Tab-separated table of C-alpha atoms and ligand atoms in Angstrom:
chain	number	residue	atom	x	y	z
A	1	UNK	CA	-3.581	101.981	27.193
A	2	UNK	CA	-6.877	100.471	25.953
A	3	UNK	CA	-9.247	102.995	24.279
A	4	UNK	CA	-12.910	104.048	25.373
A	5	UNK	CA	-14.428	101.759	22.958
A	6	UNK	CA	-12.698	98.703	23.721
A	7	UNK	CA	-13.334	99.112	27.481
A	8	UNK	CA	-16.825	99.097	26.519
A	9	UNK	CA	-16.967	96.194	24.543
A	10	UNK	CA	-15.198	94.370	27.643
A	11	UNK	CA	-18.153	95.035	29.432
A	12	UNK	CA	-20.338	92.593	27.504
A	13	UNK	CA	-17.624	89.873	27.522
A	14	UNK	CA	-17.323	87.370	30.323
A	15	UNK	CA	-14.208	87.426	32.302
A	16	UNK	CA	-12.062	86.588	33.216
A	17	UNK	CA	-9.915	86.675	29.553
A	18	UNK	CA	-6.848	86.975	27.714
A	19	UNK	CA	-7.240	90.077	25.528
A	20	UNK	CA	-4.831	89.956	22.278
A	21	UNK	CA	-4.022	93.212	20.751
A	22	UNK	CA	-3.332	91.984	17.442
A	23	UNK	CA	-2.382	95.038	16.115
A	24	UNK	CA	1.088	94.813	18.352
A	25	UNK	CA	1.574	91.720	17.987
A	26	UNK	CA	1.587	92.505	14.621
A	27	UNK	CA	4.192	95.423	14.906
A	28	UNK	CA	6.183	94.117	17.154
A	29	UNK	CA	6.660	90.967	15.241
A	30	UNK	CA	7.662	92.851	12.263
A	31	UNK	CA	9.823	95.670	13.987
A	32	UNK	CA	11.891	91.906	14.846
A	33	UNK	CA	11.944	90.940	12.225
A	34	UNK	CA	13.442	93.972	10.189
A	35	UNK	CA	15.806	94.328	13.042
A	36	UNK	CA	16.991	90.872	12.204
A	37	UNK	CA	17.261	91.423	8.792
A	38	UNK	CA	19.342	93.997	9.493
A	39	UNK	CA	22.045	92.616	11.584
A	40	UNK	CA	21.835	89.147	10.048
A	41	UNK	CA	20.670	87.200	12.779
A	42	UNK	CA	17.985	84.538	12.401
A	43	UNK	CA	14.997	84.004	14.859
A	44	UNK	CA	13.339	81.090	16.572
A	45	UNK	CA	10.194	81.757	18.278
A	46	UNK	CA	10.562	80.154	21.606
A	47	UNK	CA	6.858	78.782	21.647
A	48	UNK	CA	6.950	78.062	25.123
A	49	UNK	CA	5.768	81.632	25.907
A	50	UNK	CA	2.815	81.528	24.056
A	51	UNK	CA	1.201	78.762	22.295
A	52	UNK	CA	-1.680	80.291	20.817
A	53	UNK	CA	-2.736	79.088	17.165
A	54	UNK	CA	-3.228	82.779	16.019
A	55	UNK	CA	-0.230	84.412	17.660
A	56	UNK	CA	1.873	81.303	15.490
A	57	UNK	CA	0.474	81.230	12.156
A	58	UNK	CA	1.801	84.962	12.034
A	59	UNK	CA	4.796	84.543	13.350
A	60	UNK	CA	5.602	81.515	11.419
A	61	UNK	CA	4.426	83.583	8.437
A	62	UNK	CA	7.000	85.760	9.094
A	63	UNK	CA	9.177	83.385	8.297
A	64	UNK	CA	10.658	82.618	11.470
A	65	UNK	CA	11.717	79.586	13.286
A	66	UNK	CA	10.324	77.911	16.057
A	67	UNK	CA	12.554	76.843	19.604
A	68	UNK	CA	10.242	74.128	21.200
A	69	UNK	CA	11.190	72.135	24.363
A	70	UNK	CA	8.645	69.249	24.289
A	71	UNK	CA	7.399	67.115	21.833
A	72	UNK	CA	3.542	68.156	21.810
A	73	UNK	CA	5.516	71.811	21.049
A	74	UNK	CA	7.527	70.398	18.116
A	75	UNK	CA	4.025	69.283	16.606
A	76	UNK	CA	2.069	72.186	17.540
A	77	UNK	CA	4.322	74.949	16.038
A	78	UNK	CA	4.679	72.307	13.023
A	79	UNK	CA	1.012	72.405	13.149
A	80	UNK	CA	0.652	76.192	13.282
A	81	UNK	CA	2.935	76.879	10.059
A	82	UNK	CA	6.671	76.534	10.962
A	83	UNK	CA	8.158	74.269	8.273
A	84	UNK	CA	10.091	71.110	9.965
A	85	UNK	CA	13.278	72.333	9.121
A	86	UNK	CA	12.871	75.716	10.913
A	87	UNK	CA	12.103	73.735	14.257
A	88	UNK	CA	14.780	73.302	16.950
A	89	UNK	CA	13.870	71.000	19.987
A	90	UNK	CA	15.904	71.999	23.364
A	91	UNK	CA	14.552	70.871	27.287
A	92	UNK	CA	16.969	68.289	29.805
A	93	UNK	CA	14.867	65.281	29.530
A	94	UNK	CA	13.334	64.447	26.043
A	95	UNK	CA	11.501	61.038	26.219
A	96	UNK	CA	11.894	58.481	23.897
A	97	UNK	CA	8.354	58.966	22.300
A	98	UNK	CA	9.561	62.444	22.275
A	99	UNK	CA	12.468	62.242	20.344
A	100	UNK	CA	10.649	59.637	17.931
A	101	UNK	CA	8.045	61.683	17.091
A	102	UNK	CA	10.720	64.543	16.241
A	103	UNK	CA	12.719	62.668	14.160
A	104	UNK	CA	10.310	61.394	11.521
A	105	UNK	CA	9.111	65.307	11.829
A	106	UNK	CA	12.270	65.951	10.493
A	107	UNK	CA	13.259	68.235	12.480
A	108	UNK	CA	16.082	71.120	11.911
A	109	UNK	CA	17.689	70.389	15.081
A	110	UNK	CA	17.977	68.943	18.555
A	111	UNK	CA	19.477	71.062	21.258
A	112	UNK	CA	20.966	68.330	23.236
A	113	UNK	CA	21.582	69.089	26.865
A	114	UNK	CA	23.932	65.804	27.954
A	115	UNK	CA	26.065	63.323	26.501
A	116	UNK	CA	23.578	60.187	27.437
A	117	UNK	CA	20.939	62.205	24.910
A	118	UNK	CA	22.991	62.242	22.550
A	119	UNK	CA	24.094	58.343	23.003
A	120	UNK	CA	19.984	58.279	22.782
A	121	UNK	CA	19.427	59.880	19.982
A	122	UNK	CA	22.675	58.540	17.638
A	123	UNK	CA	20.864	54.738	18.645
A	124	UNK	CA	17.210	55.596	17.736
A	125	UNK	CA	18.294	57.692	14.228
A	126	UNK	CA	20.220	54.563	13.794
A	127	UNK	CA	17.925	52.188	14.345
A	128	UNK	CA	15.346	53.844	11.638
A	129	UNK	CA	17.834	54.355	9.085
A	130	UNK	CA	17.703	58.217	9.918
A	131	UNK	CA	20.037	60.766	10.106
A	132	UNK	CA	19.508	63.462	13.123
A	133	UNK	CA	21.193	67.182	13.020
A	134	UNK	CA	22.391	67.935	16.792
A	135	UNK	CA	23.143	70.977	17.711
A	136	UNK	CA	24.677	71.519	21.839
A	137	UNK	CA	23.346	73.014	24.298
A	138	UNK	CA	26.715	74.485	26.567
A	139	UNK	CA	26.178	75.920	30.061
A	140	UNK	CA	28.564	78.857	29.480
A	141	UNK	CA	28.620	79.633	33.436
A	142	UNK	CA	26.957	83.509	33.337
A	143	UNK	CA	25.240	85.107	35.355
A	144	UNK	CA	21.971	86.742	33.841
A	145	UNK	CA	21.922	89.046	36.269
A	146	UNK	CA	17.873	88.071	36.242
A	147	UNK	CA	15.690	86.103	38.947
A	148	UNK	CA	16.995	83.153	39.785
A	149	UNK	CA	14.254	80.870	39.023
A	150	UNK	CA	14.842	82.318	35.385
A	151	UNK	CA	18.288	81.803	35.380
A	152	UNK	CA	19.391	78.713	33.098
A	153	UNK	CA	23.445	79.471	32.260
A	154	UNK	CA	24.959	78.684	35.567
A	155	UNK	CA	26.687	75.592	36.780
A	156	UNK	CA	24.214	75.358	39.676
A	157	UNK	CA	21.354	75.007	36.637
A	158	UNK	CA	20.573	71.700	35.216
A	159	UNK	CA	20.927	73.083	31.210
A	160	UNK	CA	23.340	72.267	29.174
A	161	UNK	CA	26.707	70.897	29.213
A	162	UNK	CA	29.862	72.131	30.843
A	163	UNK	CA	33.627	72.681	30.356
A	164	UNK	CA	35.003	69.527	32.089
A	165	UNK	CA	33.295	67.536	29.501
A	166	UNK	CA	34.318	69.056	26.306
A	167	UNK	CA	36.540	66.623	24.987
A	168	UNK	CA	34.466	63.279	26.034
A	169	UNK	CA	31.768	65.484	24.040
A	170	UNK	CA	33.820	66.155	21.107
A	171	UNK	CA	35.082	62.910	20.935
A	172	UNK	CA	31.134	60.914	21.015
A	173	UNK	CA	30.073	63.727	18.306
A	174	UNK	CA	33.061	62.768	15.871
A	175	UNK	CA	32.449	59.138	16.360
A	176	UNK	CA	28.123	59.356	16.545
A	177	UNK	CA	27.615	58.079	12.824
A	178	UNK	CA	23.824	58.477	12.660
A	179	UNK	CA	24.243	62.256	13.889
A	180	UNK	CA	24.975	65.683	11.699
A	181	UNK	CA	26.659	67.818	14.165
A	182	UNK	CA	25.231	71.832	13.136
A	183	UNK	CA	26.624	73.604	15.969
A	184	UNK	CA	26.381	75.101	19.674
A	185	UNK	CA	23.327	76.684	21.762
A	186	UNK	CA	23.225	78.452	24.560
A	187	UNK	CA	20.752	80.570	26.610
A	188	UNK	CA	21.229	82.158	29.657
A	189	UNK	CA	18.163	83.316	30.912
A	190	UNK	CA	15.091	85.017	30.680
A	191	UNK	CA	13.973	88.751	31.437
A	192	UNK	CA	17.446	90.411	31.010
A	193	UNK	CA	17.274	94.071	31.576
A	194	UNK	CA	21.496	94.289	31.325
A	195	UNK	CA	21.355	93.661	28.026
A	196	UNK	CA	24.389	95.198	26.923
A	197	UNK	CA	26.387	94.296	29.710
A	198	UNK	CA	25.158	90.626	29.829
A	199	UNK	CA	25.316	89.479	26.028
A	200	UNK	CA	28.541	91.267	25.583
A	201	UNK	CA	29.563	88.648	28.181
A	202	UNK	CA	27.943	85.986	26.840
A	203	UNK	CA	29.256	86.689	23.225
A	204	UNK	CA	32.592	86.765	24.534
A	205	UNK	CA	32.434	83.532	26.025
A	206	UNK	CA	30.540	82.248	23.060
A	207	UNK	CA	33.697	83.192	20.910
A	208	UNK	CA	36.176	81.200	23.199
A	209	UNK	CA	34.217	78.039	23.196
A	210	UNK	CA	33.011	78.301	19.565
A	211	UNK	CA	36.831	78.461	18.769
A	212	UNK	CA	37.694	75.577	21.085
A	213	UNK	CA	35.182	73.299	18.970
A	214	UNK	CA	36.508	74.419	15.983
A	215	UNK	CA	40.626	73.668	16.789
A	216	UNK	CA	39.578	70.462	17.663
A	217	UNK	CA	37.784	69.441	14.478
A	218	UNK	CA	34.417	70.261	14.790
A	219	UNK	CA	32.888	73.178	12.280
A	220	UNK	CA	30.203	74.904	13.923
A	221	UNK	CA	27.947	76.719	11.595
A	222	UNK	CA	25.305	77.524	13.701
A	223	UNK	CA	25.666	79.730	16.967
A	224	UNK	CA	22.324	80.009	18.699
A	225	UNK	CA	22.132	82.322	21.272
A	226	UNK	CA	18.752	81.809	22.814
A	227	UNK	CA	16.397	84.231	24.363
A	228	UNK	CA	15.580	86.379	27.302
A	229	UNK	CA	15.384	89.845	25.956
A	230	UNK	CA	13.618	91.733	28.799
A	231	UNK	CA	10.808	93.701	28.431
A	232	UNK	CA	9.376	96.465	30.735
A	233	UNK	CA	6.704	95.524	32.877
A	234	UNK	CA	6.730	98.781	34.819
A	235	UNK	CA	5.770	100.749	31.616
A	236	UNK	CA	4.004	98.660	29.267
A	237	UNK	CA	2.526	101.532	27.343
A	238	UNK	CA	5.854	103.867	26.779
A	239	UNK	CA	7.950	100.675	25.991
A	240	UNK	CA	5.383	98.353	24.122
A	241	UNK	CA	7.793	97.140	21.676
A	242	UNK	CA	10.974	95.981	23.142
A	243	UNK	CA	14.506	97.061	22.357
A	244	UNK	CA	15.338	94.636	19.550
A	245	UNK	CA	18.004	95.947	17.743
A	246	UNK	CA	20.198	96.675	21.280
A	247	UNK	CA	19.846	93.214	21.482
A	248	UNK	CA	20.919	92.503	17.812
A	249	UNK	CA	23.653	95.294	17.743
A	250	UNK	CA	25.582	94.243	20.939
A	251	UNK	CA	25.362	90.620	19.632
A	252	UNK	CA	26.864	91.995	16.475
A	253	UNK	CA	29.509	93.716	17.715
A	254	UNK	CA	30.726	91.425	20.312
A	255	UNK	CA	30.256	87.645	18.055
A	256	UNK	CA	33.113	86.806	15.940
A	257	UNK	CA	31.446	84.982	12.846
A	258	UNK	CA	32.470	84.007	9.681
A	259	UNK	CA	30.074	84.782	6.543
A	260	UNK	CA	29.397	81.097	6.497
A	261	UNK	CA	28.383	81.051	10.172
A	262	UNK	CA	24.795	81.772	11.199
A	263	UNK	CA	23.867	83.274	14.177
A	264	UNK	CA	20.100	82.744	16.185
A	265	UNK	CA	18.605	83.767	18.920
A	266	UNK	CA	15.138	82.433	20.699
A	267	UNK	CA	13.424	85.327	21.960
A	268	UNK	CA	9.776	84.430	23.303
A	269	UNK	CA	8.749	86.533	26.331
A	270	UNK	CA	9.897	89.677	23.659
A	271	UNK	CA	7.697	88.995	20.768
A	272	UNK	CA	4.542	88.457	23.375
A	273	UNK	CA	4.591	89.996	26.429
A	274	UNK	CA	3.127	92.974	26.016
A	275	UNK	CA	0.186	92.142	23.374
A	276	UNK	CA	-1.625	90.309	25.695
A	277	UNK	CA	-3.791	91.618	28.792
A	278	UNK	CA	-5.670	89.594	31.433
A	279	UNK	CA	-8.811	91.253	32.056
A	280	UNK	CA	-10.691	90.375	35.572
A	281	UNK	CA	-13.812	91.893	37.366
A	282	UNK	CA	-13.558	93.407	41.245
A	283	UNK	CA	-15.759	90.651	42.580
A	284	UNK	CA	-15.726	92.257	46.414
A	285	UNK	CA	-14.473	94.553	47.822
A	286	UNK	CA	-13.380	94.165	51.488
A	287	UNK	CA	-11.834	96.325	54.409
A	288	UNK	CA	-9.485	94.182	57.034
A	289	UNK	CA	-8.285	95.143	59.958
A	290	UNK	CA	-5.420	97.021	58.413
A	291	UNK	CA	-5.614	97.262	55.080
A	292	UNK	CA	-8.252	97.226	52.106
A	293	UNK	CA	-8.617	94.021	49.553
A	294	UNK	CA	-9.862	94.242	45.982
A	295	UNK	CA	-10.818	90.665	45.686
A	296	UNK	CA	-10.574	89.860	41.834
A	297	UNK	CA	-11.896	86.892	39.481
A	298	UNK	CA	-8.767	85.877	37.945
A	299	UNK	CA	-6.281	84.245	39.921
A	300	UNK	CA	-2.713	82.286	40.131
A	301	UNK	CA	-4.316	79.820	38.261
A	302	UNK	CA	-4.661	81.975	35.264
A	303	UNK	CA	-1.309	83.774	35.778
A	304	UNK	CA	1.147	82.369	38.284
A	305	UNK	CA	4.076	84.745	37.907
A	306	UNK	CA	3.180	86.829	40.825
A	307	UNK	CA	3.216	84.084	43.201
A	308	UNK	CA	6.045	81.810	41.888
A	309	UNK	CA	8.425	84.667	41.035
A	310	UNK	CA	7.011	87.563	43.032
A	311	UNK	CA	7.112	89.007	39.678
A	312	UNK	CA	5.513	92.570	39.100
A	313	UNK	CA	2.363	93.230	36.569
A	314	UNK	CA	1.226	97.128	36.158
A	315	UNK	CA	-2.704	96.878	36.891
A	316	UNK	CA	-5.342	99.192	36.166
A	317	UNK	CA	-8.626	99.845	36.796
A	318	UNK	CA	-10.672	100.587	33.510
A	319	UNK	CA	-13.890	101.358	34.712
A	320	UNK	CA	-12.770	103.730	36.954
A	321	UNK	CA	-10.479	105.335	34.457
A	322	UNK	CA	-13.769	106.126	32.391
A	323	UNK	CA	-15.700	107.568	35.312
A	324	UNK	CA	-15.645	112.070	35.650
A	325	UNK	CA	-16.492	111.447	40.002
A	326	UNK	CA	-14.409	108.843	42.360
A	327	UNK	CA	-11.447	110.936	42.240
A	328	UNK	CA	-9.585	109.734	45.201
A	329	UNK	CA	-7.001	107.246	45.441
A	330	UNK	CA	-6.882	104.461	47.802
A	331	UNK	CA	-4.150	101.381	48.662
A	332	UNK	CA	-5.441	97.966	47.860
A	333	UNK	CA	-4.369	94.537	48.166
A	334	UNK	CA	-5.270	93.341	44.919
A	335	UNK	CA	-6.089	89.715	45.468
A	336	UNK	CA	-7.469	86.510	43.684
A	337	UNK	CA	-10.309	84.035	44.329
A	338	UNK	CA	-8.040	80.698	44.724
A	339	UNK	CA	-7.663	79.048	48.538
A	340	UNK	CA	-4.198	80.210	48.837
A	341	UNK	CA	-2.120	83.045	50.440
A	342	UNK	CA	-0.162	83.562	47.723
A	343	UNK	CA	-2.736	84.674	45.343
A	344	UNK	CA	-1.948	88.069	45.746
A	345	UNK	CA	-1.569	90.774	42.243
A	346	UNK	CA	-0.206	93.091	44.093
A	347	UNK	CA	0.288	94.169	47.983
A	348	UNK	CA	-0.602	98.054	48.669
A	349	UNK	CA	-1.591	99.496	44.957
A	350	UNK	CA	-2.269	102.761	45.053
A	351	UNK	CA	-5.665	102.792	42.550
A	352	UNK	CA	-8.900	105.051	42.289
A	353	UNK	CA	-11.735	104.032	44.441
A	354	UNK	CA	-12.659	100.826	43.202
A	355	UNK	CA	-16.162	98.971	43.450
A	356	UNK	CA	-17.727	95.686	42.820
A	357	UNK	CA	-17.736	95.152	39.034
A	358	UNK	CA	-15.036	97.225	37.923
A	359	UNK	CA	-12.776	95.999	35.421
A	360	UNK	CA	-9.358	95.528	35.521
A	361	UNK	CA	-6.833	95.007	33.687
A	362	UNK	CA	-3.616	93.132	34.384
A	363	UNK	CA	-0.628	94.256	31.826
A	364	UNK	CA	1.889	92.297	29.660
A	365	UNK	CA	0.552	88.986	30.198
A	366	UNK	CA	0.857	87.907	26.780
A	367	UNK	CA	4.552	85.561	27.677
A	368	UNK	CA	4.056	82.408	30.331
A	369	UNK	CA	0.247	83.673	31.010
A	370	UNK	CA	-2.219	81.715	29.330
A	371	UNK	CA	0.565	78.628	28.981
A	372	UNK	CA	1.244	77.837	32.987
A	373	UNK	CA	-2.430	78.134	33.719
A	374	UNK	CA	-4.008	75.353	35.798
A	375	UNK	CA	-7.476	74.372	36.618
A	376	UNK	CA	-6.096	74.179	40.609
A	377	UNK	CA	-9.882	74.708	42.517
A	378	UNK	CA	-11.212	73.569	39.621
A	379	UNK	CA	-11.269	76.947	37.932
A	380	UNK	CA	-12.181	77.493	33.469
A	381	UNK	CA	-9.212	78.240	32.086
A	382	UNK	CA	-9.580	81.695	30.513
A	383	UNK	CA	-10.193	81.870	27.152
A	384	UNK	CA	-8.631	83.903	24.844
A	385	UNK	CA	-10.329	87.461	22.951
A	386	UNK	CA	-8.860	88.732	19.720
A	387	UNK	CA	-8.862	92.749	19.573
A	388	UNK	CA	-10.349	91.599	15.674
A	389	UNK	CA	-12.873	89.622	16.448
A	390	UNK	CA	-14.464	90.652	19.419
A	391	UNK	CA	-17.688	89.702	18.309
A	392	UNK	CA	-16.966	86.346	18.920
A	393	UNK	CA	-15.903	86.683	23.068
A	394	UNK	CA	-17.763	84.488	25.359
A	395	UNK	CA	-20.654	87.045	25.992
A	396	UNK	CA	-21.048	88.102	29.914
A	397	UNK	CA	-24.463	86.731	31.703
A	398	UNK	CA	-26.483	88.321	34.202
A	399	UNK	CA	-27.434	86.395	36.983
A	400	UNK	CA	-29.439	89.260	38.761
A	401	UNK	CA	-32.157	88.665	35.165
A	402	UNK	CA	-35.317	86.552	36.335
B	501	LLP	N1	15.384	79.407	24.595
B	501	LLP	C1	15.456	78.547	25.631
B	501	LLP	C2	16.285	77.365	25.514
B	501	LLP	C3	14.721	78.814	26.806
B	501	LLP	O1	14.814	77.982	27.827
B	501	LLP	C4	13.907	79.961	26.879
B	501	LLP	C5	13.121	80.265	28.087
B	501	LLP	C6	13.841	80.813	25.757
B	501	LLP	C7	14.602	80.500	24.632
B	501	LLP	C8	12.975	82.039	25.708
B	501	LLP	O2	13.387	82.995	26.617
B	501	LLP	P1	12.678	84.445	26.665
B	501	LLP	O3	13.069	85.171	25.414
B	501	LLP	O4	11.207	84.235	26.762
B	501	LLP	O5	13.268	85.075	27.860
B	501	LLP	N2	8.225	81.244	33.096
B	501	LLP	C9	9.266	82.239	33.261
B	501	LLP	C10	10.218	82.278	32.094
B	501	LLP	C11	10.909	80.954	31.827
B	501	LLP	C12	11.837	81.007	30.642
B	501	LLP	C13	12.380	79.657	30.320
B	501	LLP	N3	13.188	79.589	29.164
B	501	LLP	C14	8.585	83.589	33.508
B	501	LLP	O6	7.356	83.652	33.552
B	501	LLP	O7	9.266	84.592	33.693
């Protein structure tokens, strides 16, 4: 929950904004981190989730890796810190300019997702006297047990390659002479709250497939994991630092590795979710015929998880949590300015008697917020405010002042 003094400063700052609570980014980042230390496990950032130069130049000071799944990504996150060789590039359909531009980075791997890519990128490493490490992405057939639009390790999904062509892979890895093979990825999908169950599963299946490489010549020394840790949107404030070593100790105990085997995992959403809140002003309120709509200034173009995933944010209402009268509670549909039905926060939230101006504050929006904004009706893209450096928010102007 945001203090007294912060809520004021928010007052003077135009919204709506991305607020960045440094301070757990900064904890949660290292809580990872120790928790990786601990159970030997190595972590790529999955940039994706957040691309914001601040939030990367401390985790790539951490000394993690970065998972990237375009080619602007691979030269951002090289931008922002992450040395070359700490970069992994994963996504179905890499482009040729793409995969250029990522081999003269020098990149630590390519995730490739089909056996054509990896036709692609034996030709091109070839053709500039380059040598590219491959690592493969396998759809392991699991269910994540998360939404499905988030689900990526099924044989319905498009990632990754399946059983039936093991052995035409195996063979076109063994005979791709401008290719290192380093080993096998997988991810399964994002938001998992069955953690235990779910990478017990997919650690198990892992195992069998790792194994199958292996009797049929190829060494795998890397097994990356990917992400999807969930976190918990419901409670932001009693569980602001996800369950990290769960995660970690149930892919301990269920991976069989050898001490010359590394094991990595991508988590994004995890590291970022819950640092970040969007903060938007009650612009109107209005009563309909059957219910009563808090009409807001930030919208699915700043955040479009609600309407593509029906996905749940906690909001709040900070003004009114600093204010002694207004006692009563009310139901609102919480609503956004854009020209479509679907810009809805949240149907029927119970909140305190809200007014024009109010602030509020949408929770754990730090992971696929600010990076699947769009400028749809021509909207500003909301800028980002750093809990250290508030001085220098976009200051709030009053139109009422003659
Ligand atoms: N590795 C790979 C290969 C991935 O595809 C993803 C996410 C991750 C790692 C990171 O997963 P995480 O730890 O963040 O769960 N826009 C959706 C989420 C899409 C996730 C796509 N892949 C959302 O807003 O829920």
């Amino acid at each position: 929950m945001l203090d007294i003094n912060t809520i004021e400063q928010f007052d003077k700052i135009a919204t709506p904004f991305y607020y960045y609570d440094m301070d757990l980014l900064r904890k949660t980042v290292d809580h990872a981190a120790e928790m990786a230390e601990k159970y030997g496990i190595k972590i790529h950032y999955a940039v994706k989730a957040n691309v914001e130069r601040r939030l990367l130049e401390y985790i790539s000071g951490k000394g993690f890796g970065a998972d990237c799944v375009s080619g602007n990504e691979v030269l951002h996150a090289y931008d922002c810190g992450f040395p070359a060789d700490k970069i992994v590039y994963a996504g179905v359909g890499k482009s040729d300019k793409e995969i250029y531009n990522a081999l003269k980075t020098g990149i630590e791997a390519f995730n490739c997702e089909s056996l054509q890519e990896i036709y692609v990128i034996n030709e091109m490493a070839h053709v500039h006297g380059l040598k590219a490490n491959v690592s493969v992405r396998i759809n392991p057939d699991i269910d994540a047990h998360t939404h499905k639009y988030v689900t990526t390790g099924l044989y319905e999904n498009k990632f990754g390659i399946s059983q039936h062509e093991f052995d035409k892979l195996i063979d076109i890895l063994k005979k791709s002479g401008h290719i290192n093979f380093i080993g096998l990825h997988f991810h399964i999908g994002s938001q998992i709250t069955r953690v235990e169950e779910v990478f017990a599963l997919e650690c198990q299946r892992v195992n069998d497939i790792v194994a199958y490489f292996e009797r049929n010549g190829l060494k795998v020394n890397n097994i990356n994991l990917g992400g999807g840790l969930g976190v918990d949107y419901d409670d932001p404030d009693e569980n602001a630092i996800p369950d990290f070593e769960t995660w970690f100790r149930t892919i301990s105990e269920n991976i069989v590795r050898r001490e010359d085997q590394m094991v990595h995992v991508e988590p994004g959403r995890s590291l970022v979710a819950q640092c970040a809140t969007l903060i938007s002003r009650v612009l109107f309120v209005k009563s309909g015929e059957t219910k009563n709509f808090l009409i807001m200034d930030a919208g699915m173009n700043d955040l479009i998880r609600p309407a593509l995933y029906g996905a749940y944010h906690k909001i709040e209402n900070l003004s009114a949590s600093q204010r002694t009268f207004y006692p009563t509670h009310q139901a609102y549909d919480i609503v956004g300015p854009v020209c479509e039905s679907s810009d809805v926060w949240g149907a029927g939230r119970l909140l305190p008697l809200s007014v024009r101006g109010d602030l509020m504050a949408i929770r754990s929006t730090g992971a696929y917020g600010q990076v699947m904004a769009s400028r749809y009706n021509m909207k500003d893209l909301a800028p980002s405010v750093f809990s250290d450096d508030l001085d220098s928010a976009p200051a709030v102007v009053d139109y009422f002042e003659k």
